[in-house]
mmCIF file of C-alpha atoms in Angstrom:
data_model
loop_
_atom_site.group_PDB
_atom_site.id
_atom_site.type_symbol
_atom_site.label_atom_id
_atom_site.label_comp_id
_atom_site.label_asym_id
_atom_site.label_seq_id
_atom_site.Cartn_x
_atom_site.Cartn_y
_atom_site.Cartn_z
ATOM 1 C CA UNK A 1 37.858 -6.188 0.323
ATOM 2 C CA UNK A 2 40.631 -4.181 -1.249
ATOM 3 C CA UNK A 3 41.365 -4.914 -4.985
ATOM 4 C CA UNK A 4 44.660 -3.209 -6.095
ATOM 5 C CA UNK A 5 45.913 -3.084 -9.819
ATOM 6 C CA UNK A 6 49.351 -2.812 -11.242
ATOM 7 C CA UNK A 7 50.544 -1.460 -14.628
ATOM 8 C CA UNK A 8 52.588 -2.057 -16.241
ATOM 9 C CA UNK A 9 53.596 -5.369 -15.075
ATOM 10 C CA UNK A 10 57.666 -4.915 -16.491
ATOM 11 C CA UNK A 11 59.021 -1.579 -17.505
ATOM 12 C CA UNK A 12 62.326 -1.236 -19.472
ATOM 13 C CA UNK A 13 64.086 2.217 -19.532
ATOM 14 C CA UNK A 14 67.260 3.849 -20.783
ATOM 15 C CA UNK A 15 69.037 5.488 -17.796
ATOM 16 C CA UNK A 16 68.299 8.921 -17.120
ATOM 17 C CA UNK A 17 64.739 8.852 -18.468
ATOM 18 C CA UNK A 18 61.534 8.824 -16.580
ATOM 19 C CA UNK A 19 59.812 5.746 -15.456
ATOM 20 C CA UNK A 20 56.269 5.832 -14.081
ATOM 21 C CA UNK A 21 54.287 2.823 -12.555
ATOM 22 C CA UNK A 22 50.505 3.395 -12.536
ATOM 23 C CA UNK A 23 48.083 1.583 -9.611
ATOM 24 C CA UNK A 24 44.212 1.483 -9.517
ATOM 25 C CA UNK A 25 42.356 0.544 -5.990
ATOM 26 C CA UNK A 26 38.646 -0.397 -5.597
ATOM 27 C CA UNK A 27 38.027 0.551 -2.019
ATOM 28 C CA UNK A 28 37.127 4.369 -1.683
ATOM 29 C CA UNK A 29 37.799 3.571 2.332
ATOM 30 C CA UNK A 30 41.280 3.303 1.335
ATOM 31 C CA UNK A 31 43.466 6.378 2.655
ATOM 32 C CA UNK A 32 47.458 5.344 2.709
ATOM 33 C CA UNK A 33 49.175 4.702 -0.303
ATOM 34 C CA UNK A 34 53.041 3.179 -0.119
ATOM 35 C CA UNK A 35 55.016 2.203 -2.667
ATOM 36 C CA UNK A 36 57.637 -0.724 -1.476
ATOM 37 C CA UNK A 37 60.966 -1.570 -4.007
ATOM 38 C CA UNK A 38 62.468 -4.953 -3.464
ATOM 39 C CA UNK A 39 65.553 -5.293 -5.078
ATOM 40 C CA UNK A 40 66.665 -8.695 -6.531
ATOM 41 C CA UNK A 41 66.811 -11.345 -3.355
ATOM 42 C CA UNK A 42 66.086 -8.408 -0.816
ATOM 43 C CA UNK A 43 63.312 -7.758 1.378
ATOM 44 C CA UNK A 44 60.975 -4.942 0.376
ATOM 45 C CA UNK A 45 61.688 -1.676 1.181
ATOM 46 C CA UNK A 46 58.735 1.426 1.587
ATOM 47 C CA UNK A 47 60.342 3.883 -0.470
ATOM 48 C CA UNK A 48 57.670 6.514 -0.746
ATOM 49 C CA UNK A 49 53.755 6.699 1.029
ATOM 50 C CA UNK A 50 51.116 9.721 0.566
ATOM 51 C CA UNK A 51 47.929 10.206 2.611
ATOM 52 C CA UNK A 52 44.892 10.470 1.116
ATOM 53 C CA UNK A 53 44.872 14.517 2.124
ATOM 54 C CA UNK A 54 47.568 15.209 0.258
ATOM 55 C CA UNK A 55 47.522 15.192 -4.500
ATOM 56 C CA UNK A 56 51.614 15.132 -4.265
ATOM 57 C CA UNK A 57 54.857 13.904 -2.692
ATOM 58 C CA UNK A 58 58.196 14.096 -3.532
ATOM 59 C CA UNK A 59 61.350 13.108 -2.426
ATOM 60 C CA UNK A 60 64.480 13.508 -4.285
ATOM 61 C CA UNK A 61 63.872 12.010 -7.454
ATOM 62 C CA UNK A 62 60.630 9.912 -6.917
ATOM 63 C CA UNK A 63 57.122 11.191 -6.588
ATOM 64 C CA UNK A 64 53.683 10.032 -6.139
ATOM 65 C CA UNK A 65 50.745 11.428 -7.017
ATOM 66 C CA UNK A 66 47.063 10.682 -6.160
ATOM 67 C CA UNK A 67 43.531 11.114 -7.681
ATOM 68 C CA UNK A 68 40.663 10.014 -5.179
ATOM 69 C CA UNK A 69 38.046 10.946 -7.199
ATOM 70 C CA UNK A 70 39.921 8.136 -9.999
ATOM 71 C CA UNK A 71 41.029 5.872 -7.707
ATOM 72 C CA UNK A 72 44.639 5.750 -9.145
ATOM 73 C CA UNK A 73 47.948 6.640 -7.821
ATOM 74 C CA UNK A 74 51.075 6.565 -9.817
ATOM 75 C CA UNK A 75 54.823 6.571 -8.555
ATOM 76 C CA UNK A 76 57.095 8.302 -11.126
ATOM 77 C CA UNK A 77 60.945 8.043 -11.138
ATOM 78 C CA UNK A 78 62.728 11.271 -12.688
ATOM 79 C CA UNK A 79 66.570 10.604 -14.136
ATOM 80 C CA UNK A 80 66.578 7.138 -13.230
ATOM 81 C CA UNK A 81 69.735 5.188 -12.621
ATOM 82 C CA UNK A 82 71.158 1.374 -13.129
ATOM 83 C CA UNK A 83 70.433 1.426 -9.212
ATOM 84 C CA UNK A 84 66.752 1.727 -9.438
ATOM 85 C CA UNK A 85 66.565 -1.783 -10.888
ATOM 86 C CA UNK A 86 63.983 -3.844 -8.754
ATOM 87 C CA UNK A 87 60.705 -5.097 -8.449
ATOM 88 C CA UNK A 88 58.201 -1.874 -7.215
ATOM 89 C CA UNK A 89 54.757 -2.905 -5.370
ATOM 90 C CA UNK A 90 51.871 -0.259 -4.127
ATOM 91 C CA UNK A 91 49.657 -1.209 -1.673
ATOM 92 C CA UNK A 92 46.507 0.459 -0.275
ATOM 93 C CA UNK A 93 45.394 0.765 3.228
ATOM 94 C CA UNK A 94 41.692 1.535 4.550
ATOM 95 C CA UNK A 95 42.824 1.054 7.748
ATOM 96 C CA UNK A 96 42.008 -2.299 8.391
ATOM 97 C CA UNK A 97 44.282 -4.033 5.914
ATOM 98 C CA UNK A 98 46.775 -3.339 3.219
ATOM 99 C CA UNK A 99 46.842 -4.770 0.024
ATOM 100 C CA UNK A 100 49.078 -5.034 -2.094
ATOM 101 C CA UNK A 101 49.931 -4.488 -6.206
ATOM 102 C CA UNK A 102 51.114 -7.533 -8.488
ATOM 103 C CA UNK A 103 54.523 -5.509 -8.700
ATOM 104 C CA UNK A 104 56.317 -4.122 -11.861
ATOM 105 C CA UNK A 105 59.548 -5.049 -12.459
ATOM 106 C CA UNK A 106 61.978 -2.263 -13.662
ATOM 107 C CA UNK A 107 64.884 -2.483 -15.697
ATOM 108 C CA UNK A 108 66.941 0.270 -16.230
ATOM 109 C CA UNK A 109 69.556 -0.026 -19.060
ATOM 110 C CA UNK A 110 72.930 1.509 -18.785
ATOM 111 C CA UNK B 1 68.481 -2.368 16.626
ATOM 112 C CA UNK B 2 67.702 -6.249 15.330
ATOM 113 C CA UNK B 3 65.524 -5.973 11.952
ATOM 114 C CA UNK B 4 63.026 -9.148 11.320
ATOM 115 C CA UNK B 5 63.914 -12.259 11.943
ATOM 116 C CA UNK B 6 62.429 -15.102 10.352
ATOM 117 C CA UNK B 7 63.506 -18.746 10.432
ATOM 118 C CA UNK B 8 63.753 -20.885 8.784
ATOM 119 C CA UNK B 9 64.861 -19.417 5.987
ATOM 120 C CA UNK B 10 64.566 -22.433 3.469
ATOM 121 C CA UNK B 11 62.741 -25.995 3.257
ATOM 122 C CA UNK B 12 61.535 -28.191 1.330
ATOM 123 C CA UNK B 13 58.514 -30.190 2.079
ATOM 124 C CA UNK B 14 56.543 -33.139 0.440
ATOM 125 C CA UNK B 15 52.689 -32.910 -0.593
ATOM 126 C CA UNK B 16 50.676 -33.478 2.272
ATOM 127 C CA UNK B 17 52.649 -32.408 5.439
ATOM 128 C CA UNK B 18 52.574 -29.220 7.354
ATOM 129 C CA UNK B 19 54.811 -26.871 7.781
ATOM 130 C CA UNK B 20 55.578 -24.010 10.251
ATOM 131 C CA UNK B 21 56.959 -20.457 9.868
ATOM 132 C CA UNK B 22 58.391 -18.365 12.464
ATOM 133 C CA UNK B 23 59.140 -14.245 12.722
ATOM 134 C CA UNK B 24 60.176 -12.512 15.155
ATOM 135 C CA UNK B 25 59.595 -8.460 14.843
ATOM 136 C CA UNK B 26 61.468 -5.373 15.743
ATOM 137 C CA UNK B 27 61.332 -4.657 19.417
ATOM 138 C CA UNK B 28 58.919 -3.150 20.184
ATOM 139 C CA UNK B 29 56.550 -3.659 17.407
ATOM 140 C CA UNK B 30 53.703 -5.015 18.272
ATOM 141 C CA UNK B 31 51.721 -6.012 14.747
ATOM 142 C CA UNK B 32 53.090 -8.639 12.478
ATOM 143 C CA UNK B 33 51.445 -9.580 9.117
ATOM 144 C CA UNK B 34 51.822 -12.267 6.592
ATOM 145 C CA UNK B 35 52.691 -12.163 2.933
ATOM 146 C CA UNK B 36 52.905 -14.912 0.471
ATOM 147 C CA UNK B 37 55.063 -14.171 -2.369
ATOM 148 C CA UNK B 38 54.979 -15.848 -6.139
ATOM 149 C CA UNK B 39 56.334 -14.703 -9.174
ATOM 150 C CA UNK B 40 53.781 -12.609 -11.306
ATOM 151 C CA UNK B 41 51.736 -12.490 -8.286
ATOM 152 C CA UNK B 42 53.220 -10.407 -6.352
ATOM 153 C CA UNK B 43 52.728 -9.972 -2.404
ATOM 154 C CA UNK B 44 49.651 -11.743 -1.008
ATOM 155 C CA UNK B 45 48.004 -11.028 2.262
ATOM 156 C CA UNK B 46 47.876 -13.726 4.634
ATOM 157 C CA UNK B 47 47.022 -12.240 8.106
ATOM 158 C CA UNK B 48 47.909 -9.375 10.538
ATOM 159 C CA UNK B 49 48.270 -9.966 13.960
ATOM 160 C CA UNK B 50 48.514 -7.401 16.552
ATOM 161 C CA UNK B 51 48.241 -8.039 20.398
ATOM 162 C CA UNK B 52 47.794 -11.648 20.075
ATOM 163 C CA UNK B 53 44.717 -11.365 17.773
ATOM 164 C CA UNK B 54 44.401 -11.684 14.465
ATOM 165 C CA UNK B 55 43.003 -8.769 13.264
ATOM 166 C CA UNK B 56 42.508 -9.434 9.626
ATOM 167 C CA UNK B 57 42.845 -11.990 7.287
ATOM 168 C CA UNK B 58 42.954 -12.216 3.424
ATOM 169 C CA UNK B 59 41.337 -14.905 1.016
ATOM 170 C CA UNK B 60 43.444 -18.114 2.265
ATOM 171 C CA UNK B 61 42.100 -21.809 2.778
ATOM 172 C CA UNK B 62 41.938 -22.666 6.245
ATOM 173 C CA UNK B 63 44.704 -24.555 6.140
ATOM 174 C CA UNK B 64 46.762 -21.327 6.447
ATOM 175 C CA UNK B 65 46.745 -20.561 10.093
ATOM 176 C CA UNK B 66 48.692 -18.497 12.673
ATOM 177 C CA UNK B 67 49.333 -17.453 16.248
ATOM 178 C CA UNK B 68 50.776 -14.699 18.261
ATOM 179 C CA UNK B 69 52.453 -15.156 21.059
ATOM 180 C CA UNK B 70 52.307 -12.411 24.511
ATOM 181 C CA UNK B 71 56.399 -11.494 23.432
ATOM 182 C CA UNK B 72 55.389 -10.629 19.319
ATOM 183 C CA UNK B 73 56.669 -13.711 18.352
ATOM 184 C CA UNK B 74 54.568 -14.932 15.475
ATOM 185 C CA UNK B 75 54.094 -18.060 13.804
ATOM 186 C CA UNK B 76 51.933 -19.325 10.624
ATOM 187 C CA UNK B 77 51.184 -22.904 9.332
ATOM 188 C CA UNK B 78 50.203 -24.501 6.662
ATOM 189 C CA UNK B 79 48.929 -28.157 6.770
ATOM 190 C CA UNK B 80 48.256 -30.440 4.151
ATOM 191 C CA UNK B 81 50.526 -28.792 1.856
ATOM 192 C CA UNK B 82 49.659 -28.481 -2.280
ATOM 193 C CA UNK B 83 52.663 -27.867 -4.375
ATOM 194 C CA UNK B 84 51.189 -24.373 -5.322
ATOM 195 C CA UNK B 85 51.822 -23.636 -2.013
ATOM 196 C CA UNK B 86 55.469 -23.075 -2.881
ATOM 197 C CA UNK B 87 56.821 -19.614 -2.393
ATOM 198 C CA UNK B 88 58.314 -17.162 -0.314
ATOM 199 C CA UNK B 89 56.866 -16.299 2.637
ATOM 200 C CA UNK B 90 57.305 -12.604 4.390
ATOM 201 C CA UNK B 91 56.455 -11.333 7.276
ATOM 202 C CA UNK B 92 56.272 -7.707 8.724
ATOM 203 C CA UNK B 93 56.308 -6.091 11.450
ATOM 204 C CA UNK B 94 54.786 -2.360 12.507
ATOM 205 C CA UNK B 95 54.120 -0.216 15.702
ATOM 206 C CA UNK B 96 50.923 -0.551 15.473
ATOM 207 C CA UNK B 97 48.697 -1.904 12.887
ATOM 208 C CA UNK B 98 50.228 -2.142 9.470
ATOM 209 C CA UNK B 99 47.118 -0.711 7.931
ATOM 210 C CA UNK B 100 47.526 2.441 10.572
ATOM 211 C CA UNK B 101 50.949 2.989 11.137
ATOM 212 C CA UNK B 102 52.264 3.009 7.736
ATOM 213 C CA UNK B 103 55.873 1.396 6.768
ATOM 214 C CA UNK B 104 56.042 -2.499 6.932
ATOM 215 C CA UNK B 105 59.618 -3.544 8.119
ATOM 216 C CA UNK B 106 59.952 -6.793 6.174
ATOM 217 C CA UNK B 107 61.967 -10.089 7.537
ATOM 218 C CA UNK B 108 63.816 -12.085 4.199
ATOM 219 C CA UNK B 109 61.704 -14.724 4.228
ATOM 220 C CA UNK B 110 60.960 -18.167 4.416
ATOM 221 C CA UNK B 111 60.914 -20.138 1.216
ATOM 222 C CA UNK B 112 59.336 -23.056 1.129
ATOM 223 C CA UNK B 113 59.359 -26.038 -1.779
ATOM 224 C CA UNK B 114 56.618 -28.519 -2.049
ATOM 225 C CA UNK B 115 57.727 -31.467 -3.898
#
């Protein structure tokens, strides 16, 4: 089945800098990629999600970006803000499951 | 629209019994799927169920189990339960199947303690 790998596992950041989260999957089936934040005592959120047709996505200030050939994705966080705080899991699909990352948890320091 | 319900959303069991879960999707959404959730090992699939069959499963004891009833409801059990079977357990629901459709819509959960 689907292996997925998280890095790093805790991420501290001044605000306003850049925070990136790296993931590595095993299955080369795999073709969805979301990214899920779960703030403290919340329920996860998906935040972001690319296709496997597509290197890029962006919205606002997040992005993800994919390499098939590597089989690694990475979300990256531009300017980030106190709010951004949480706990950030990727997951990948190959259509007949999703699995999902250990998480990283991000701190983002006033 | 009501988001996912699950219930209950705390107990605390001894070593031994069972113990049963219940979610309720979106209307509508047809697929729910399982999660257990520990610290430093982030979200763990359980099961999906879509249509009233379980259409995958991840690398659980059989003493993790669950059902689907003709309305969405879903339910999961554990028997005999270990104490490192404490955690928070999620469910989502989907459209379709998770896998397919894309964004999970995640209840709050069900934490369980196993003294």
């Amino acid at each position: 089945g689907e292996n997925v790998e998280q890095h790093p596992s805790t991420l501290s950041v001044q605000e306003g800098d850049s925070a990136v989260i790296k993931c590595t999957y095993s299955d080369s089936a795999s073709n969805y990629f979301p990214w899920y934040k779960q703030e403290l005592g919340k329920r996860p959120q998906l935040i972001i999600d690319i296709r496997s047709n597509v290197g890029e996505k962006k919205d606002q200030r997040i992005a993800v970006t994919l390499n098939k050939t590597a089989k690694h994705f990475s979300l990256h966080i531009t300017e980030t803000q106190p709010e951004d705080s949480a706990v950030y899991f990727c997951a990948a699909s190959n259509n007949n499951d999703m699995r999902f990352g250990a998480g990283t948890r991000l701190t983002v320091k006033p | 629209k009501a988001g996912v319900t699950q219930t209950p959303r705390y107990l605390i069991k001894t070593r031994g019994q069972q113990v049963t879960l219940s979610c309720s999707p979106i209307s509508g959404h047809r697929s729910v799927s399982w999660y257990q959730q520990t610290p430093g090992q982030g979200l763990q699939f359980l099961f999906e169920y879509f249509s009233e069959t379980q259409r995958n499963k991840g690398n659980f004891p059989g003493r993790f189990s669950g059902r689907q009833f003709s309305n969405s409801r879903s339910e999961m059990n554990v028997s005999t339960l270990e104490l490192g079977d404490s955690a928070l357990y999620l469910c989502a629901s989907s459209l379709g199947l998770g896998s397919l459709t894309g964004e999970l819509f995640f209840g709050e959960g069900s934490r369980l303690t196993v003294l």
